[in-house]
Amino acid sequence: MSTRPLTIFIIAHVWLFMITTSVAQIVIDTSGEPVEDDEEYFIRPAITGNGGGSILVTRNAPCPLHVGLGNSEGTLGLAVKFTPFAPRHDDDDDDVRLNRDLRVTFQGFTGCGQSTDWRLGEKDATSGRRLIVTGRDNGAGSHGNFFRIVQTQTGGIYNIQWCPTEACPSCKVQCGTVGVIRENGKILLALDGGALPVVFQKE
């Protein structure tokens, strides 16, 4: 009996598995299209009642600026771009992947004279949660700017985590998922609490 049909069957299923896995690793925007690192997107809560899109927020001082959400659910917020940590091997592949370290950068300028990259900030004294601020991480290791997008149980809806295992594979970090803190009428993003499901809307 020829083994050729069986061989073709196995190869076809391996190929299908590889294609499916590859597609599953791509982040999808609200239009069902792949999120690309050379395009601008609005990060918005996937569930109503959490506020508007992501914005720059002042807290106790004018600088550094924190990352938060608009108070009005109708606002898109400020657009961001994603920059992968790992270089791509294929110049034509600009799709943003799940579970890969990347920078999140607001597209705009501030009066603080600093980068608008998202960065892991200080721990809030009241809640004990780590806040998300803006600016470049110039400390030892310099991995505070690297976040990652992870899939929730619902297709097209994601969480954002700080867990820079690509940027610093030897580091022992306390990973955390981005959620919100409400403070003095403002909505700030922070780790170590309830997760904020988000979607990505192309500008």
mmCIF file of N, CA and C in Angstrom, residues 82-86 100-104 145-149:
data_model
loop_
_atom_site.group_PDB
_atom_site.id
_atom_site.type_symbol
_atom_site.label_atom_id
_atom_site.label_comp_id
_atom_site.label_asym_id
_atom_site.label_seq_id
_atom_site.Cartn_x
_atom_site.Cartn_y
_atom_site.Cartn_z
ATOM 1 N N PHE A 82 3.078 51.413 17.668
ATOM 2 C CA PHE A 82 3.741 50.295 18.329
ATOM 3 C C PHE A 82 5.074 50.022 17.628
ATOM 4 N N THR A 83 6.117 49.854 18.426
ATOM 5 C CA THR A 83 7.443 49.550 17.881
ATOM 6 C C THR A 83 7.941 48.259 18.499
ATOM 7 N N PRO A 84 8.008 47.170 17.745
ATOM 8 C CA PRO A 84 8.460 45.886 18.300
ATOM 9 C C PRO A 84 9.901 45.950 18.791
ATOM 10 N N PHE A 85 10.180 45.238 19.870
ATOM 11 C CA PHE A 85 11.546 45.150 20.388
ATOM 12 C C PHE A 85 12.423 44.333 19.458
ATOM 13 N N ALA A 86 11.915 43.185 19.038
ATOM 14 C CA ALA A 86 12.700 42.282 18.197
ATOM 15 C C ALA A 86 12.614 42.724 16.744
ATOM 16 N N ARG A 100 4.603 39.696 22.375
ATOM 17 C CA ARG A 100 5.940 40.132 21.998
ATOM 18 C C ARG A 100 6.181 41.521 22.576
ATOM 19 N N ASP A 101 7.391 41.758 23.078
ATOM 20 C CA ASP A 101 7.712 43.055 23.662
ATOM 21 C C ASP A 101 7.653 44.152 22.604
ATOM 22 N N LEU A 102 7.100 45.299 22.998
ATOM 23 C CA LEU A 102 7.013 46.439 22.087
ATOM 24 C C LEU A 102 6.908 47.736 22.885
ATOM 25 N N ARG A 103 7.246 48.826 22.215
ATOM 26 C CA ARG A 103 7.043 50.155 22.785
ATOM 27 C C ARG A 103 5.680 50.679 22.334
ATOM 28 N N VAL A 104 5.033 51.423 23.227
ATOM 29 C CA VAL A 104 3.782 52.108 22.904
ATOM 30 C C VAL A 104 4.072 53.601 23.016
ATOM 31 N N ASN A 145 10.125 50.464 29.333
ATOM 32 C CA ASN A 145 9.287 50.921 28.222
ATOM 33 C C ASN A 145 8.634 49.800 27.429
ATOM 34 N N PHE A 146 8.918 48.564 27.764
ATOM 35 C CA PHE A 146 8.454 47.466 26.917
ATOM 36 C C PHE A 146 7.220 46.778 27.490
ATOM 37 N N PHE A 147 6.150 46.851 26.714
ATOM 38 C CA PHE A 147 4.877 46.228 27.065
ATOM 39 C C PHE A 147 4.591 45.124 26.050
ATOM 40 N N ARG A 148 3.485 44.444 26.223
ATOM 41 C CA ARG A 148 3.078 43.429 25.251
ATOM 42 C C ARG A 148 1.556 43.335 25.218
ATOM 43 N N ILE A 149 1.040 42.903 24.091
ATOM 44 C CA ILE A 149 -0.399 42.743 23.896
ATOM 45 C C ILE A 149 -0.735 41.264 24.008
#
